[in-house]
Short mmCIF file of N, CA and C in Angstrom, two decimals:
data_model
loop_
_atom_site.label_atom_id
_atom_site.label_comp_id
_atom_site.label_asym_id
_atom_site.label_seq_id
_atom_site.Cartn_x
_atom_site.Cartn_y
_atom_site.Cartn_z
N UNK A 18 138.61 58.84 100.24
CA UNK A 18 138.84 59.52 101.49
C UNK A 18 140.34 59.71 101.72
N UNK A 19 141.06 59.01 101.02
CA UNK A 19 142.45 58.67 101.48
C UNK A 19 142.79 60.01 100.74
N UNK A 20 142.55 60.07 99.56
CA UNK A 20 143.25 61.19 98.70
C UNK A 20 142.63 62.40 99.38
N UNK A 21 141.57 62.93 99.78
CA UNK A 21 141.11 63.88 100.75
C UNK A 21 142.42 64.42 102.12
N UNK A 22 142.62 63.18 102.70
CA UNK A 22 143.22 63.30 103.93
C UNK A 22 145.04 63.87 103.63
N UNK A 23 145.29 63.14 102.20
CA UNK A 23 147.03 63.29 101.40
C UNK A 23 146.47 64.72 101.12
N UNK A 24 145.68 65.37 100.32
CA UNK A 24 145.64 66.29 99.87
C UNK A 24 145.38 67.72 100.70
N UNK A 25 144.98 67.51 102.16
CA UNK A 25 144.80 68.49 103.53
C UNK A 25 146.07 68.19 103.95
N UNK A 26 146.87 67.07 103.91
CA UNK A 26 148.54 66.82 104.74
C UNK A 26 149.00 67.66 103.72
N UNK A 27 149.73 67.67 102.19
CA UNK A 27 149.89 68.45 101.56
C UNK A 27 150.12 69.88 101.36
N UNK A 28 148.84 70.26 101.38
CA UNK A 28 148.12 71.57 101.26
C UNK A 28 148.65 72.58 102.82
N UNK A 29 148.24 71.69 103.78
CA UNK A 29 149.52 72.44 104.82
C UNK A 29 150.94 72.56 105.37
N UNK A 30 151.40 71.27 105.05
CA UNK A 30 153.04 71.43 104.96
C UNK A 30 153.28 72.47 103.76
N UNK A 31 152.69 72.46 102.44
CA UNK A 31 152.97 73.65 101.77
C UNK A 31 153.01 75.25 102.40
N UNK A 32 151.59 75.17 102.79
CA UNK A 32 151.72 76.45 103.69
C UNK A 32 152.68 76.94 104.51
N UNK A 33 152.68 75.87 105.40
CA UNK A 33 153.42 76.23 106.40
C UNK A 33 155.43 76.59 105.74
N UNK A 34 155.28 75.55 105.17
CA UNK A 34 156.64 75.72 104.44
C UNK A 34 156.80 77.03 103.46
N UNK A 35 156.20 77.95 102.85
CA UNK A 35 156.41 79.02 102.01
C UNK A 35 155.26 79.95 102.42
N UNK A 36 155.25 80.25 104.00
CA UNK A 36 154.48 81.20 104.45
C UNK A 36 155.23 82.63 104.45
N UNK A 37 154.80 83.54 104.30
CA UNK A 37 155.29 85.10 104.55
C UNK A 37 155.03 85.64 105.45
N UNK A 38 155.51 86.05 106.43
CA UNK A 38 154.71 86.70 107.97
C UNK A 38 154.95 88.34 107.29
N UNK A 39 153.97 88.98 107.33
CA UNK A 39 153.70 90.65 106.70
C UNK A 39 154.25 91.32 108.55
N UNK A 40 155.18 92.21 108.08
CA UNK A 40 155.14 93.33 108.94
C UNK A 40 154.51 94.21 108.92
N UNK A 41 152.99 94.19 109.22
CA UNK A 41 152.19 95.49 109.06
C UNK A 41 151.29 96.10 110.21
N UNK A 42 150.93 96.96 110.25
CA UNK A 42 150.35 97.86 111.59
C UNK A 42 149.22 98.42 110.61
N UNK A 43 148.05 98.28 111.85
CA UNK A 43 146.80 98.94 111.40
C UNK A 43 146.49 99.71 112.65
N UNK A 44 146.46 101.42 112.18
CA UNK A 44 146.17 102.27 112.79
C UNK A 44 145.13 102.39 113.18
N UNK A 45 144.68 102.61 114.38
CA UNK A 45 143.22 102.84 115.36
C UNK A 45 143.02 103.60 114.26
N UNK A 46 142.39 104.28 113.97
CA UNK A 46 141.85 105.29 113.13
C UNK A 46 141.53 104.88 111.76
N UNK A 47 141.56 103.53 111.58
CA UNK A 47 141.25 102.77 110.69
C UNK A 47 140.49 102.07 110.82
N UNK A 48 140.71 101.08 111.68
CA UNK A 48 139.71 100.35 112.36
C UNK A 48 138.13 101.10 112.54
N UNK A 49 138.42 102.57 113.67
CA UNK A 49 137.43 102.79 113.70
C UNK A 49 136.50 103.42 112.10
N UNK A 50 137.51 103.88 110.71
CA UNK A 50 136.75 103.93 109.68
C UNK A 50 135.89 102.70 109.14
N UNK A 51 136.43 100.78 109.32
CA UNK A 51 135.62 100.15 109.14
C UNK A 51 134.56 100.02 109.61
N UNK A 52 134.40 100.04 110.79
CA UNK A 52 133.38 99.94 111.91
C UNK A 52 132.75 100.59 111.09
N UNK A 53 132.79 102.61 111.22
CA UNK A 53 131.37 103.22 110.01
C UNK A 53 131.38 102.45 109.40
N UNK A 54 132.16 101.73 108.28
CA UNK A 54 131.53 101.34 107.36
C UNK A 54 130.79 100.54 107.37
N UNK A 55 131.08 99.62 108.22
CA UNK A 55 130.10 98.40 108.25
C UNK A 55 128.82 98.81 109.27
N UNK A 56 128.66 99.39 109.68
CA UNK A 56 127.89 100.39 110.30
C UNK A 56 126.73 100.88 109.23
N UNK A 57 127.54 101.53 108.86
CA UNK A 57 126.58 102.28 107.86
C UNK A 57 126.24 100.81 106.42
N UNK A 58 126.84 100.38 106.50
CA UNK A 58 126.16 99.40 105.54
C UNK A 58 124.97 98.77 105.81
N UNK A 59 124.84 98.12 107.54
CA UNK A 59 124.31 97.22 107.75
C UNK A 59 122.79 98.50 108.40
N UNK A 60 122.99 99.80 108.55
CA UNK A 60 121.49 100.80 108.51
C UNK A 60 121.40 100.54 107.45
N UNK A 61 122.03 100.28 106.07
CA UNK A 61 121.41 101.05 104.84
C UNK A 61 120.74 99.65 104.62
N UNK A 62 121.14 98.71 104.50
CA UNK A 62 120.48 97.56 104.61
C UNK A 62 119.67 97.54 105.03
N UNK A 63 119.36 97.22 106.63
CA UNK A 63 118.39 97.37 107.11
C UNK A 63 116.89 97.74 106.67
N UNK A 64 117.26 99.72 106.16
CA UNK A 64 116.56 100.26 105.88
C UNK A 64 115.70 99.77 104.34
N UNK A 65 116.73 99.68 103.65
CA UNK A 65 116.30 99.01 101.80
C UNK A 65 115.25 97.68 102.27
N UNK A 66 115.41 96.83 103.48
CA UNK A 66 114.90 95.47 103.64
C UNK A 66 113.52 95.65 104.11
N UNK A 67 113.38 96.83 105.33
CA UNK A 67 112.29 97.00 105.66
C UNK A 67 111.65 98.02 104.54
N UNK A 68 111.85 98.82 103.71
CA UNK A 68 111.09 99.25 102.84
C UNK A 68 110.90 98.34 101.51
N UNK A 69 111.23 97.44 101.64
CA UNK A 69 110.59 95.98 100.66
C UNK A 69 109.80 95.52 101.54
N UNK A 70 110.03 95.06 102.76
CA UNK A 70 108.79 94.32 103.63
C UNK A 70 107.69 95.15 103.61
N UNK A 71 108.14 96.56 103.85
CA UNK A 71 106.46 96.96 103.81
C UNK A 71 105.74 96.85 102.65
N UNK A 72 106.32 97.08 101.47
CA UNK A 72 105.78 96.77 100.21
C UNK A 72 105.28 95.55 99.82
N UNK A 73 105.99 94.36 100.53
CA UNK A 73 105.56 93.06 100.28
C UNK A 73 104.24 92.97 100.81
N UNK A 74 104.06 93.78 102.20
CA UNK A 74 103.25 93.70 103.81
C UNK A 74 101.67 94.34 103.19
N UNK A 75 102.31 95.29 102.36
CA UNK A 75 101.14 96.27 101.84
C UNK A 75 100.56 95.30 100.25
N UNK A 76 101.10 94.84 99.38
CA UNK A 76 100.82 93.72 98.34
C UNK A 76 100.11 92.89 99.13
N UNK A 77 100.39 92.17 100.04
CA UNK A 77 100.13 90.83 100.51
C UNK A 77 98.61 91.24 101.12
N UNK A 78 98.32 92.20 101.98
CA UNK A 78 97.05 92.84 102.76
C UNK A 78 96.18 93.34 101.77
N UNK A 79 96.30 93.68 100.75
CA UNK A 79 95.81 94.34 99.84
C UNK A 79 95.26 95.80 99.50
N UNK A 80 96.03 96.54 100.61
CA UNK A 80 95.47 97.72 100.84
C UNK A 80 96.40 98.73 99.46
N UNK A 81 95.92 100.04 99.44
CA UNK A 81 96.60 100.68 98.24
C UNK A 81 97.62 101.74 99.56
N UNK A 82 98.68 102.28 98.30
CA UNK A 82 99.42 103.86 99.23
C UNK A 82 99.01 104.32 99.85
N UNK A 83 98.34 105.02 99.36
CA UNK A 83 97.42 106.79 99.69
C UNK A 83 96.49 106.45 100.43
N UNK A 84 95.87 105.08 100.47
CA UNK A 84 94.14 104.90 100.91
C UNK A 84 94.58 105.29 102.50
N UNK A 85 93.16 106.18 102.61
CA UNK A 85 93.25 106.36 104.33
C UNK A 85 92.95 105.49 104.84
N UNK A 86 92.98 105.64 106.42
CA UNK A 86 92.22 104.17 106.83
C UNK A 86 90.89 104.73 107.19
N UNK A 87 89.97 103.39 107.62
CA UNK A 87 88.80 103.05 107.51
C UNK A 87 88.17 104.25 108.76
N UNK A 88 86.99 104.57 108.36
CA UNK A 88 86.29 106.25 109.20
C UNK A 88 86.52 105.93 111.00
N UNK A 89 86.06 104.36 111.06
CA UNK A 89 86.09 104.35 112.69
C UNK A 89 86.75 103.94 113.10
N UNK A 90 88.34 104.13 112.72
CA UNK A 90 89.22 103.74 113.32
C UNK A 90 89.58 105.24 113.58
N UNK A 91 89.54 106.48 112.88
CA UNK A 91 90.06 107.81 113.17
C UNK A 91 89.48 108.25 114.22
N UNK A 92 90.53 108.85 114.80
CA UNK A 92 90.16 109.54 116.57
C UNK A 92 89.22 111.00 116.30
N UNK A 93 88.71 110.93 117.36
CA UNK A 93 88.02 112.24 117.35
C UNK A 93 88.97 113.11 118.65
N UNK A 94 89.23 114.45 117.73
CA UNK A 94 90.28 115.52 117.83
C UNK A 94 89.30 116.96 118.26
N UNK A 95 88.36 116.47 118.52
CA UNK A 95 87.60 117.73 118.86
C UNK A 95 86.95 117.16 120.37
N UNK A 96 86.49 118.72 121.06
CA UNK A 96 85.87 118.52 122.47
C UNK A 96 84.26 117.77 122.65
N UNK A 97 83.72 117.90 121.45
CA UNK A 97 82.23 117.40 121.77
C UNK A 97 82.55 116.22 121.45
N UNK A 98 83.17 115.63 121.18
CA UNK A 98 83.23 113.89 120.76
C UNK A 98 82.87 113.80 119.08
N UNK A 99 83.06 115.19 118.42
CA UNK A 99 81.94 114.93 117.06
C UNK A 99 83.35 114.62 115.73
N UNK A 100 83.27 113.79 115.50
CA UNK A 100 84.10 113.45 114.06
C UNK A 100 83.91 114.59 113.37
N UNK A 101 84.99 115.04 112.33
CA UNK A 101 85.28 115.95 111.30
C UNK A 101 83.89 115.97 110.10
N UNK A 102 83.23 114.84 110.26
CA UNK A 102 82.34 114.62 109.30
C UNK A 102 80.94 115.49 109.97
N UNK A 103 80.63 114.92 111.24
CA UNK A 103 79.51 114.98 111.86
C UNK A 103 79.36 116.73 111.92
N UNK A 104 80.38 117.48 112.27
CA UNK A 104 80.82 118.87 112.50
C UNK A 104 80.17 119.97 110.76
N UNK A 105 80.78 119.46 109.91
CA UNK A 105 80.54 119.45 108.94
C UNK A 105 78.81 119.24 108.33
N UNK A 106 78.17 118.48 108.93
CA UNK A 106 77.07 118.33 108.24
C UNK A 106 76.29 119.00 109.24
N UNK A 107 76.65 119.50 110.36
CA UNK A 107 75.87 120.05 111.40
C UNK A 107 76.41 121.46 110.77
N UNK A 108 76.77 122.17 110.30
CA UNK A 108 77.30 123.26 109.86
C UNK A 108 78.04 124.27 110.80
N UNK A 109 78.61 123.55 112.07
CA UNK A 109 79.50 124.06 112.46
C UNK A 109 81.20 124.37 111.96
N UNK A 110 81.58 123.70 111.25
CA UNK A 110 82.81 123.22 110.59
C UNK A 110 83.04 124.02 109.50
#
């Protein structure tokens, strides 16, 4: 522990002793280019993370891509109450 505590006393009297203070200026107009960037990093992220979750979401449930969903969960879009199917076999459709 001792050599821990010599080696943090050390390590900052060095610093402090052969520090460089930079004369430099960062233009607004810079700043606001990081911001996009990190901006736009953290949508693109986002986006890449949730299109793995759904893939994980869709693996894990076991359902396929393309598969529609199941007949009675689809709304009926017509005035008589009659599903796309029912229309169809009645030979209105």
């Amino acid at each position: 522990m001792k050599k821990i505590i010599s080696f943090a006393y050390f390590f900052c009297c060095f610093m402090l002793l052969f520090s460089v203070t930079a004369q430099a200026y960062i233009d607004p107009s810079a700043m606001t280019y990081i911001i996009q960037l990190v901006a736009g990093v953290a949508i693109a992220a986002g986006a890449g993370l949730s299109f793995y979750f759904r893939r994980l979401k869709r693996k894990l449930s076991g359902t396929k891509k393309g598969a529609p969903p199941a007949a009675e969960t689809l709304p009926d879009d017509d005035d008589f109450g009659l599903g796309d199917y029912e229309l169809e076999q009645d030979g209105q459709g």
